[in-house]
Every structure is written in structure tokens, then in C-alpha cells.
Amino acid sequence: MLVLVINCGSSSLKYTLFSHDQERGSGLVEKIGEAGARHTRWVNNARRTPRAVTVANHEQAIRLMMDGLVRDRLLASASDIDAVGHRVVHGGSQYTDATLIDRGVLNNPIGRELAPLHQAVYTGIEACLKMMPRTPQVAVFDTAFHQTMPPKAFTYALPYRYYREYKIRRYGFHGTSHKYVSLRAAELLRQPPRKINVITLHLGNGSSLAAVRQGRCVDTSMGLTPLAGVVMGTRCGDIDPAIIPYLMEREGLTPRQMDALLNKQSGILGVSGVSNDLREVIAQAEQGRARARLALEVFAYSIQKYIGAYHAVLGRTDALVFTAGIGEKSPYLRKMIVQGLPGLGVKLDAGKNRRTLSREGFIHAAGSRVKVLVIPTREEYMIARETRRVARAARR
Ligand code: AMP
């Protein structure tokens, strides 16, 4: 079964073609609607020379993608594709699982209003529906895995009518990643998911944690939007909400400017004044730059507090699972985070931590009460799996 996975960002299109579980080809169209757009393709993991392209919108990017797949002989035509899986950021509470795309998904107000930066996904879906009208199209939501959270975890203590009227509540994101690594952790621990409790740490430019009890998410750190939770590359994470009106008044900021300040100028970049890229911040901290060091400490501490809270919620934690850019590639931060958890009885094996880069592995020391794993996330693969499951069920 040939499944095409599509991930539309605000100015990019990423796609991967799977034949069953095997990745056959993939591509990236960058800077859509801007000068300097380019299209990079990979065929059976070999990278082709990127091509400069002119591409005004995501519909044109979808056409470029299809031309590329045919040119690379991965397909004879679009009709070879059995199903298309789209990553959709916000499904609201209506979508608790991947679903066949219909008008309801396309017009889902929460998806449209709460993820304004992610509207490109709808253009991408419409373009695919036009190009492949008979091929099942499946939406895989970043929020779906977290929809098992109980009301006490997702309700904000605001006047209740805002939940009723505007559906303001915690939703959580990176769900496909949390789901994949929690399932994979169970396999590596040789236990069925329903027998274990894990805390998953998706630490990338955007970061979130999830408490997963017996295979079901019971809490997660992001909220109504991906701004909440732990400190991130450029996002502030949790702050005192009173800071927002205070700063808006003091600095004469509009809501849009305030939103940009919290989302794009804060976090590790804001504190360090160096970069949102942890590699640069670590390098500066090692050279003795105090604010770079402080940014790392604020970042690690915000994560430690969530681990502590989720451990309390779970009652028993079998494993911590690190994933995404920082989680997979930074022994430095993994050590910093785990060392600050003395009450948990968790100990790292320094050598295993150092050697486990961008690959799966256990990194805890013998005698550690909680196991620690690194699992590279595979969101595209997971979207392909979900797409196949939903498309097959729809055929029956
Ligand atoms: P992601 O959003 O998952 O692609 O993660 C990207 C982020 O991972 C970058 O912005 C870096 O901050 C971080 N990162 C990648 N490699 C390393 C590394 N070797 N050490 C520390 N941070 C890293």
C-alpha cells in the first residue's frame, strides 16, 4: 500500500512516500511564496541536488511534489497513491483519533481559528482532493493522542462559559510523537503499553512533555496553543498571565505584537540573548557567558518541574523517554535534566548517555529506579501507519 504523508508548514511542504513501512522517497519545498524557494528531493535516502523553484502557494507546491515523485519514478501517476495522510495541528476536542477527511474536518472552526499559522494545511488538503478526488485523505491530528486527558487536567480555571462558548481548554500538541515514542518505549521495555507508565519528553525547538498512564495520555504541558508548558527555543512557556496586560500597557503593545513577543522573542533566545539553538547557547555557556548558562538552567528546571508533577500524577514512573532534536542529540541537556531529579531515584550511565545520539537506546545506570530511553521520533512513519489504518477501515 502506497501512502503519501504531507506536512504543510506556514511556508514549507514536507512529504514522504511510504510503501508499507518503508520510506521510498521524500521531499521538502521551502520558502513557499518567497524569493529563493527551493525543492529538495530524496530517493531511497539519496539526496538529489536541490532545485530553485518559483512557487506562489501550497497548491503549486503540491503540484511540484507530484511532478518530482513521477520524475523520480517513484510513481507513474498520482492515481498510484492508495491514501494520503495530512498532519493537522489542531483537531480540537472533536477529533480524538485520525479521521477520513470530509467537510467537517475542513470546516472545523477550532482548527481554523486556533492554529492561524497552520492554515496552509487546509490549502494542501484542498489541492490533494482536487488532484486525487478518489483517493482517501486522512487527517492525523497533533492533538488527538491527548484527548484522553480527564477534565481536571484540561480545564482552565476561567469562567466556565469560555470553555462552553469558545472551547478554551488544554489540548496539547506533538501528540503523534508522544504516541509513537510511548508505544515504542513499551516495545523496548518488553511490556504491553497497558502495563507501564511513562513520561515522554519531546524536546525540540518546540517542546512538550506528556504523562502516559497505561498507554493513555493523562496530562500534557502544552495548552490551548503550543505556547504553554516548558520553556522553548523562542516561546516563553508558562508565565504569570498578569505579565501580559502589564507589558501591553507599559510598552503600548497590540495583542498581535504581544503574541509575537511571547512566541518568537522569548524562551531560550529571550533569556540568553544568543540564539534559540541550544548548540550555540551551550557553546556560549561553556565560554562563561552568564545569561547563556541561566537560559539553560531555566530551560532544564522548567522540564524538571513537569517531570516531578507528572511523576506525582502517575504514582509510579517506569521510564523517561527523550525524543526530538534536543532529546535525541544533546547528552549535555539530558544530563542536566536528569541530574536535577534526586528524589526520583533516576541515574544516568554517563557513557551510554554520551554515545546515544540520534538512535534508540537505554541510557540509565544499573540500579536506577526509573529507566531512561532515547527514541528518535518518527512522526511521518506514525502518520503513515494511522493513515493506513483509517483508509483500510473505510474500505470495509
Ligand atoms: P527539532 O525541532 O526537533 O528539529 O529540534 C531542533 C532543535 O534541536 C534545534 O533548534 C537545537 O536547539 C536542538 N539541537 C539539535 N542538535 C542538538 C545538539 N547536538 N545539542 C543541543 N541541541 C541540539
CSV table of C-alpha atoms and ligand atoms in Angstrom, one decimal:
chain,number,residue,atom,x,y,z
A,1,MET,CA,0.0,0.0,0.0
A,2,LEU,CA,1.5,3.4,-1.1
A,3,VAL,CA,0.8,6.1,1.5
A,4,LEU,CA,1.9,9.7,0.9
A,5,VAL,CA,2.4,11.8,4.1
A,6,ILE,CA,2.1,15.5,3.8
A,7,ASN,CA,3.1,18.1,6.4
A,8,CYS,CA,2.3,21.7,5.4
A,9,GLY,CA,4.1,24.4,7.4
A,10,SER,CA,3.4,28.1,7.0
A,11,SER,CA,5.9,28.4,4.2
A,12,SER,CA,7.0,24.9,3.6
A,13,LEU,CA,5.8,21.5,2.4
A,14,LYS,CA,7.4,18.3,3.6
A,15,TYR,CA,6.3,15.0,2.2
A,16,THR,CA,7.3,11.3,2.5
A,17,LEU,CA,6.1,8.4,0.4
A,18,PHE,CA,5.8,5.0,2.2
A,19,SER,CA,5.4,1.6,0.7
A,20,HIS,CA,4.1,-0.3,3.7
A,21,ASP,CA,6.6,0.7,6.4
A,22,GLN,CA,9.4,1.5,4.0
A,23,GLU,CA,10.3,5.1,3.2
A,24,ARG,CA,10.7,5.2,-0.6
A,25,GLY,CA,11.2,8.9,-1.2
A,26,SER,CA,10.7,12.3,0.4
A,27,GLY,CA,11.0,16.0,-0.3
A,28,LEU,CA,10.9,19.5,1.0
A,29,VAL,CA,9.7,22.6,-0.7
A,30,GLU,CA,10.9,25.6,1.3
A,31,LYS,CA,10.2,29.4,1.2
A,32,ILE,CA,6.8,29.0,-0.5
A,33,GLY,CA,5.6,32.4,-1.6
A,34,GLU,CA,9.0,33.9,-1.1
A,35,ALA,CA,12.1,34.6,-3.2
A,36,GLY,CA,14.7,31.9,-3.0
A,37,ALA,CA,12.2,29.0,-2.9
A,38,ARG,CA,13.8,25.6,-3.4
A,39,HIS,CA,12.8,21.9,-3.8
A,40,THR,CA,14.9,19.2,-2.3
A,41,ARG,CA,14.2,15.5,-3.0
A,42,TRP,CA,15.4,12.2,-1.5
A,43,VAL,CA,15.0,9.0,-3.4
A,44,ASN,CA,15.6,5.8,-1.3
A,45,ASN,CA,17.6,8.1,1.2
A,46,ALA,CA,19.8,9.5,-1.5
A,47,ARG,CA,19.6,13.3,-1.7
A,48,ARG,CA,19.1,14.9,-5.1
A,49,THR,CA,20.6,18.3,-5.8
A,50,PRO,CA,18.1,21.0,-4.6
A,51,ARG,CA,16.4,23.0,-7.4
A,52,ALA,CA,15.5,26.6,-7.3
A,53,VAL,CA,11.7,26.9,-7.9
A,54,THR,CA,9.1,29.6,-8.3
A,55,VAL,CA,6.2,28.6,-6.1
A,56,ALA,CA,3.5,31.1,-5.0
A,57,ASN,CA,1.4,28.9,-2.7
A,58,HIS,CA,0.9,25.4,-1.3
A,59,GLU,CA,-1.3,24.3,-4.2
A,60,GLN,CA,1.6,24.9,-6.5
A,61,ALA,CA,3.9,23.2,-4.0
A,62,ILE,CA,1.7,20.1,-4.1
A,63,ARG,CA,2.0,20.0,-7.9
A,64,LEU,CA,5.8,20.3,-7.7
A,65,MET,CA,5.8,17.4,-5.2
A,66,MET,CA,3.7,15.2,-7.6
A,67,ASP,CA,5.9,16.1,-10.6
A,68,GLY,CA,9.0,15.3,-8.5
A,69,LEU,CA,7.6,11.9,-7.4
A,70,VAL,CA,6.8,11.0,-11.0
A,71,ARG,CA,10.1,12.3,-12.4
A,72,ASP,CA,12.0,10.2,-9.8
A,73,ARG,CA,9.9,7.2,-10.9
A,74,LEU,CA,8.5,6.6,-7.5
A,75,LEU,CA,5.1,6.8,-9.1
A,76,ALA,CA,3.6,6.5,-12.6
A,77,SER,CA,0.9,9.0,-11.7
A,78,ALA,CA,-1.0,10.4,-8.7
A,79,SER,CA,-3.5,7.6,-9.0
A,80,ASP,CA,-0.9,5.1,-7.8
A,81,ILE,CA,-1.2,6.5,-4.3
A,82,ASP,CA,-3.6,4.5,-2.1
A,83,ALA,CA,-4.0,7.0,0.6
A,84,VAL,CA,-2.8,10.4,1.7
A,85,GLY,CA,-2.1,11.3,5.4
A,86,HIS,CA,-2.1,15.0,6.3
A,87,ARG,CA,-0.6,16.3,9.5
A,88,VAL,CA,-3.2,18.7,11.0
A,89,VAL,CA,-2.1,20.7,14.0
A,90,HIS,CA,-5.3,21.3,15.8
A,91,GLY,CA,-8.3,19.0,15.9
A,92,GLY,CA,-10.0,20.5,19.0
A,93,SER,CA,-11.8,18.1,21.2
A,94,GLN,CA,-13.9,16.8,18.4
A,95,TYR,CA,-11.2,14.6,16.9
A,96,THR,CA,-9.8,12.0,19.2
A,97,ASP,CA,-8.3,9.9,16.5
A,98,ALA,CA,-7.1,10.2,12.9
A,99,THR,CA,-10.1,10.5,10.6
A,100,LEU,CA,-11.1,10.4,7.0
A,101,ILE,CA,-11.2,14.0,5.7
A,102,ASP,CA,-14.7,15.3,5.0
A,103,ARG,CA,-16.3,18.8,5.0
A,104,GLY,CA,-16.4,18.6,8.8
A,105,VAL,CA,-12.6,18.4,9.1
A,106,LEU,CA,-12.1,21.1,6.5
A,107,ASN,CA,-14.5,23.5,8.3
A,108,ASN,CA,-13.6,22.6,11.9
A,109,PRO,CA,-13.7,26.1,13.4
A,110,ILE,CA,-11.2,25.3,16.2
A,111,GLY,CA,-8.6,24.0,13.6
A,112,ARG,CA,-9.1,27.2,11.6
A,113,GLU,CA,-9.2,29.7,14.4
A,114,LEU,CA,-6.8,28.4,16.9
A,115,ALA,CA,-4.0,27.5,14.6
A,116,PRO,CA,-3.9,30.5,12.3
A,117,LEU,CA,-0.3,29.9,11.4
A,118,HIS,CA,-1.2,26.5,10.2
A,119,GLN,CA,-3.8,27.4,7.6
A,120,ALA,CA,-1.6,26.2,4.8
A,121,VAL,CA,-2.6,22.6,5.8
A,122,TYR,CA,-6.1,23.3,4.5
A,123,THR,CA,-4.8,24.6,1.2
A,124,GLY,CA,-2.7,21.5,0.9
A,125,ILE,CA,-5.7,19.2,1.6
A,126,GLU,CA,-7.9,21.0,-0.9
A,127,ALA,CA,-5.2,20.7,-3.5
A,128,CYS,CA,-4.8,17.0,-2.9
A,129,LEU,CA,-8.6,16.5,-3.0
A,130,LYS,CA,-8.6,18.2,-6.4
A,131,MET,CA,-5.7,16.2,-7.7
A,132,MET,CA,-6.7,12.8,-6.3
A,133,PRO,CA,-10.5,13.0,-5.8
A,134,ARG,CA,-10.9,9.2,-5.4
A,135,THR,CA,-8.0,8.7,-3.0
A,136,PRO,CA,-8.8,8.5,0.7
A,137,GLN,CA,-7.3,11.5,2.5
A,138,VAL,CA,-6.8,11.2,6.2
A,139,ALA,CA,-6.2,13.9,8.8
A,140,VAL,CA,-3.8,13.0,11.7
A,141,PHE,CA,-4.1,15.5,14.4
A,142,ASP,CA,-1.3,16.7,16.8
A,143,THR,CA,-3.9,17.0,19.5
A,144,ALA,CA,-5.6,13.6,19.2
A,145,PHE,CA,-3.4,11.5,21.5
A,146,HIS,CA,-4.0,13.9,24.3
A,147,GLN,CA,-7.8,13.7,24.2
A,148,THR,CA,-7.8,11.0,26.9
A,149,MET,CA,-6.9,13.7,29.5
A,150,PRO,CA,-9.6,14.0,32.2
A,151,PRO,CA,-11.5,17.3,32.7
A,152,LYS,CA,-9.4,18.1,35.8
A,153,ALA,CA,-6.3,18.1,33.6
A,154,PHE,CA,-7.7,20.0,30.6
A,155,THR,CA,-10.0,22.6,32.3
A,156,TYR,CA,-8.6,26.1,32.8
A,157,ALA,CA,-9.9,28.0,35.9
A,158,LEU,CA,-11.5,30.7,33.9
A,159,PRO,CA,-15.2,31.5,33.9
A,160,TYR,CA,-16.7,28.2,32.6
A,161,ARG,CA,-18.7,29.9,29.9
A,162,TYR,CA,-15.4,30.5,27.9
A,163,TYR,CA,-15.0,26.7,27.7
A,164,ARG,CA,-18.6,26.4,26.6
A,165,GLU,CA,-18.5,29.2,24.1
A,166,TYR,CA,-15.0,29.2,22.7
A,167,LYS,CA,-13.8,25.7,23.7
A,168,ILE,CA,-10.9,27.2,25.7
A,169,ARG,CA,-9.1,24.4,27.4
A,170,ARG,CA,-5.9,22.5,27.3
A,171,TYR,CA,-5.5,20.4,24.1
A,172,GLY,CA,-1.8,19.6,23.9
A,173,PHE,CA,0.4,19.1,20.8
A,174,HIS,CA,3.1,16.8,19.4
A,175,GLY,CA,0.6,14.0,20.0
A,176,THR,CA,1.8,11.9,17.1
A,177,SER,CA,5.3,12.0,18.5
A,178,HIS,CA,4.3,11.3,22.1
A,179,LYS,CA,2.1,8.4,20.9
A,180,TYR,CA,4.9,6.9,18.8
A,181,VAL,CA,7.6,7.1,21.4
A,182,SER,CA,5.4,5.8,24.2
A,183,LEU,CA,4.4,2.8,22.1
A,184,ARG,CA,8.0,2.2,21.1
A,185,ALA,CA,9.1,2.5,24.7
A,186,ALA,CA,6.7,-0.3,25.6
A,187,GLU,CA,8.2,-2.5,22.9
A,188,LEU,CA,11.8,-1.7,24.1
A,189,LEU,CA,10.8,-2.4,27.7
A,190,ARG,CA,9.1,-5.6,26.5
A,191,GLN,CA,5.8,-4.8,28.2
A,192,PRO,CA,2.4,-4.2,26.8
A,193,PRO,CA,1.6,-0.4,26.9
A,194,ARG,CA,-1.2,-1.0,29.4
A,195,LYS,CA,1.3,-2.3,31.9
A,196,ILE,CA,3.6,0.7,32.0
A,197,ASN,CA,3.6,4.4,32.9
A,198,VAL,CA,6.0,6.7,31.1
A,199,ILE,CA,6.8,10.4,30.9
A,200,THR,CA,7.6,11.4,27.3
A,201,LEU,CA,9.8,14.4,26.7
A,202,HIS,CA,9.6,15.9,23.2
A,203,LEU,CA,12.4,18.4,23.3
A,204,GLY,CA,13.0,20.3,20.1
A,205,ASN,CA,12.6,23.9,19.1
A,206,GLY,CA,9.0,23.4,20.4
A,207,SER,CA,9.0,21.3,23.5
A,208,SER,CA,6.3,19.4,25.4
A,209,LEU,CA,6.0,16.6,28.0
A,210,ALA,CA,3.2,14.0,28.4
A,211,ALA,CA,2.3,11.8,31.3
A,212,VAL,CA,1.2,8.5,29.8
A,213,ARG,CA,-0.5,6.0,32.1
A,214,GLN,CA,-1.1,2.5,30.7
A,215,GLY,CA,-0.8,3.7,27.2
A,216,ARG,CA,-3.2,6.7,27.6
A,217,CYS,CA,-2.2,10.3,27.9
A,218,VAL,CA,-3.4,11.8,31.3
A,219,ASP,CA,-1.7,15.2,31.1
A,220,THR,CA,0.5,17.2,28.8
A,221,SER,CA,2.3,20.5,29.1
A,222,MET,CA,1.1,22.5,26.1
A,223,GLY,CA,-2.3,24.1,26.3
A,224,LEU,CA,-4.9,25.7,24.1
A,225,THR,CA,-1.9,26.6,21.9
A,226,PRO,CA,1.7,25.4,21.8
A,227,LEU,CA,2.8,28.4,23.8
A,228,ALA,CA,2.2,26.8,27.2
A,229,GLY,CA,4.3,24.5,29.3
A,230,VAL,CA,8.1,24.2,29.4
A,231,VAL,CA,10.5,26.9,28.2
A,232,MET,CA,11.2,26.5,24.4
A,233,GLY,CA,13.5,27.9,21.8
A,234,THR,CA,11.6,31.2,21.3
A,235,ARG,CA,8.4,30.6,23.3
A,236,CYS,CA,8.1,31.6,26.9
A,237,GLY,CA,6.1,28.5,28.2
A,238,ASP,CA,4.3,29.0,31.5
A,239,ILE,CA,4.4,32.6,32.8
A,240,ASP,CA,2.3,34.6,35.2
A,241,PRO,CA,-0.6,35.6,32.9
A,242,ALA,CA,-0.8,39.1,34.7
A,243,ILE,CA,2.5,39.9,32.9
A,244,ILE,CA,0.6,40.1,29.6
A,245,PRO,CA,-1.7,43.1,30.3
A,246,TYR,CA,1.1,44.7,32.4
A,247,LEU,CA,3.6,44.7,29.5
A,248,MET,CA,1.0,45.6,26.9
A,249,GLU,CA,0.2,48.7,28.9
A,250,ARG,CA,3.8,49.6,29.7
A,251,GLU,CA,5.1,49.1,26.2
A,252,GLY,CA,1.9,50.1,24.3
A,253,LEU,CA,1.8,46.7,22.5
A,254,THR,CA,-1.1,45.4,20.4
A,255,PRO,CA,-2.4,41.9,21.0
A,256,ARG,CA,-0.6,40.8,17.9
A,257,GLN,CA,2.7,42.3,19.0
A,258,MET,CA,2.4,40.7,22.4
A,259,ASP,CA,1.7,37.4,20.8
A,260,ALA,CA,4.8,37.7,18.7
A,261,LEU,CA,6.9,38.7,21.8
A,262,LEU,CA,5.7,35.6,23.7
A,263,ASN,CA,6.1,33.2,20.7
A,264,LYS,CA,9.1,34.5,18.8
A,265,GLN,CA,11.3,36.6,21.1
A,266,SER,CA,11.1,34.7,24.4
A,267,GLY,CA,12.3,31.4,25.7
A,268,ILE,CA,15.9,30.4,25.4
A,269,LEU,CA,16.5,33.1,22.8
A,270,GLY,CA,14.9,35.8,25.1
A,271,VAL,CA,16.8,34.9,28.2
A,272,SER,CA,20.2,34.1,26.6
A,273,GLY,CA,20.2,36.9,24.0
A,274,VAL,CA,22.3,34.4,22.0
A,275,SER,CA,20.1,32.1,19.9
A,276,ASN,CA,17.1,29.7,20.1
A,277,ASP,CA,19.5,26.9,19.0
A,278,LEU,CA,20.7,25.1,22.1
A,279,ARG,CA,24.0,24.2,20.5
A,280,GLU,CA,25.0,27.8,20.3
A,281,VAL,CA,23.7,28.6,23.8
A,282,ILE,CA,25.7,25.6,25.2
A,283,ALA,CA,28.8,26.8,23.5
A,284,GLN,CA,28.4,30.3,24.9
A,285,ALA,CA,27.6,28.9,28.4
A,286,GLU,CA,30.8,26.9,28.3
A,287,GLN,CA,32.8,30.0,27.5
A,288,GLY,CA,31.4,31.5,30.7
A,289,ARG,CA,28.6,33.7,29.3
A,290,ALA,CA,26.3,34.0,32.4
A,291,ARG,CA,23.0,34.6,30.6
A,292,ALA,CA,23.5,31.6,28.3
A,293,ARG,CA,24.1,29.5,31.4
A,294,LEU,CA,21.0,31.0,33.0
A,295,ALA,CA,18.9,30.2,29.9
A,296,LEU,CA,20.0,26.5,30.1
A,297,GLU,CA,19.2,26.4,33.8
A,298,VAL,CA,15.7,27.9,33.3
A,299,PHE,CA,15.0,25.5,30.4
A,300,ALA,CA,16.1,22.4,32.4
A,301,TYR,CA,14.4,23.5,35.6
A,302,SER,CA,11.1,24.0,33.8
A,303,ILE,CA,11.3,20.5,32.5
A,304,GLN,CA,12.3,19.0,35.9
A,305,LYS,CA,9.3,20.6,37.5
A,306,TYR,CA,7.0,19.0,34.9
A,307,ILE,CA,8.7,15.6,35.4
A,308,GLY,CA,8.1,15.9,39.2
A,309,ALA,CA,4.5,16.9,38.7
A,310,TYR,CA,3.8,14.0,36.3
A,311,HIS,CA,5.6,11.5,38.5
A,312,ALA,CA,3.2,12.6,41.3
A,313,VAL,CA,0.3,12.2,39.0
A,314,LEU,CA,1.3,8.8,37.7
A,315,GLY,CA,2.2,7.4,41.1
A,316,ARG,CA,4.8,5.1,39.5
A,317,THR,CA,7.0,6.1,36.6
A,318,ASP,CA,8.7,3.2,34.7
A,319,ALA,CA,10.6,5.3,32.2
A,320,LEU,CA,11.5,8.7,31.0
A,321,VAL,CA,11.6,8.9,27.2
A,322,PHE,CA,13.7,11.6,25.4
A,323,THR,CA,12.9,12.5,21.8
A,324,ALA,CA,13.1,15.3,19.2
A,325,GLY,CA,16.2,17.4,18.3
A,326,ILE,CA,17.4,18.1,21.8
A,327,GLY,CA,16.2,14.9,23.4
A,328,GLU,CA,17.8,12.8,20.7
A,329,LYS,CA,21.1,14.7,20.3
A,330,SER,CA,22.1,16.5,23.4
A,331,PRO,CA,23.7,14.4,26.1
A,332,TYR,CA,24.6,17.7,27.8
A,333,LEU,CA,20.9,18.6,28.4
A,334,ARG,CA,19.8,15.1,29.2
A,335,LYS,CA,22.4,15.0,31.9
A,336,MET,CA,21.4,18.5,33.2
A,337,ILE,CA,17.8,17.5,33.4
A,338,VAL,CA,18.2,14.1,35.0
A,339,GLN,CA,20.8,15.2,37.5
A,340,GLY,CA,18.3,17.6,38.9
A,341,LEU,CA,15.9,14.9,39.9
A,342,PRO,CA,17.4,13.4,43.0
A,343,GLY,CA,14.0,12.4,44.5
A,344,LEU,CA,13.1,10.2,41.6
A,345,GLY,CA,15.9,7.7,42.1
A,346,VAL,CA,17.0,8.1,38.5
A,347,LYS,CA,20.6,7.8,37.4
A,348,LEU,CA,22.2,8.1,34.0
A,349,ASP,CA,25.1,6.0,32.7
A,350,ALA,CA,27.5,8.7,31.5
A,351,GLY,CA,29.0,6.6,28.7
A,352,LYS,CA,25.6,5.4,27.4
A,353,ASN,CA,24.3,8.9,27.5
A,354,ARG,CA,27.3,10.3,25.6
A,355,ARG,CA,27.1,7.6,23.0
A,356,THR,CA,23.4,7.5,22.3
A,357,LEU,CA,23.0,10.2,19.6
A,358,SER,CA,20.1,10.1,17.1
A,359,ARG,CA,19.4,6.4,17.8
A,360,GLU,CA,17.5,4.3,20.2
A,361,GLY,CA,19.0,3.2,23.5
A,362,PHE,CA,18.7,2.9,27.2
A,363,ILE,CA,20.9,5.5,29.0
A,364,HIS,CA,20.2,4.9,32.7
A,365,ALA,CA,22.7,3.4,35.1
A,366,ALA,CA,22.3,0.0,36.7
A,367,GLY,CA,20.2,0.4,39.8
A,368,SER,CA,18.3,3.4,38.5
A,369,ARG,CA,14.7,3.2,39.8
A,370,VAL,CA,13.4,4.8,36.6
A,371,LYS,CA,14.6,3.7,33.2
A,372,VAL,CA,15.7,6.3,30.7
A,373,LEU,CA,15.4,5.9,27.0
A,374,VAL,CA,16.3,7.8,23.9
A,375,ILE,CA,13.9,7.2,21.0
A,376,PRO,CA,14.1,9.2,17.8
A,377,THR,CA,10.7,10.3,16.9
A,378,ARG,CA,9.1,9.1,13.7
A,379,GLU,CA,6.1,11.4,13.1
A,380,GLU,CA,5.9,10.7,9.4
A,381,TYR,CA,6.0,7.0,9.9
A,382,MET,CA,3.3,7.2,12.6
A,383,ILE,CA,1.1,9.4,10.3
A,384,ALA,CA,1.5,6.8,7.5
A,385,ARG,CA,0.5,4.0,9.9
A,386,GLU,CA,-2.5,5.9,11.2
A,387,THR,CA,-3.5,6.8,7.6
A,388,ARG,CA,-3.3,3.1,6.5
A,389,ARG,CA,-5.4,2.0,9.4
A,390,VAL,CA,-8.1,4.6,8.8
A,391,ALA,CA,-8.1,4.1,5.0
A,392,ARG,CA,-8.4,0.3,5.4
A,393,ALA,CA,-11.3,0.6,7.9
A,394,ALA,CA,-13.1,3.0,5.5
A,395,ARG,CA,-12.8,0.4,2.7
A,396,ARG,CA,-14.6,-2.3,4.7
B,1,AMP,P1,13.5,19.8,16.3
B,1,AMP,O1,12.6,21.0,16.5
B,1,AMP,O2,13.1,18.6,16.9
B,1,AMP,O3,14.0,19.7,14.9
B,1,AMP,O4,14.8,20.3,17.2
B,1,AMP,C1,15.6,21.3,16.7
B,1,AMP,C2,16.4,21.9,17.9
B,1,AMP,O5,17.2,20.8,18.5
B,1,AMP,C3,17.5,22.9,17.5
B,1,AMP,O6,16.9,24.2,17.5
B,1,AMP,C4,18.5,22.8,18.6
B,1,AMP,O7,18.2,23.7,19.6
B,1,AMP,C5,18.4,21.4,19.1
B,1,AMP,N1,19.6,20.6,18.8
B,1,AMP,C6,19.8,19.8,17.7
B,1,AMP,N2,21.0,19.2,17.8
B,1,AMP,C7,21.5,19.5,19.0
B,1,AMP,C8,22.7,19.2,19.8
B,1,AMP,N3,23.6,18.4,19.3
B,1,AMP,N4,22.8,19.7,21.0
B,1,AMP,C9,21.9,20.5,21.5
B,1,AMP,N5,20.7,20.9,20.9
B,1,AMP,C10,20.6,20.4,19.7
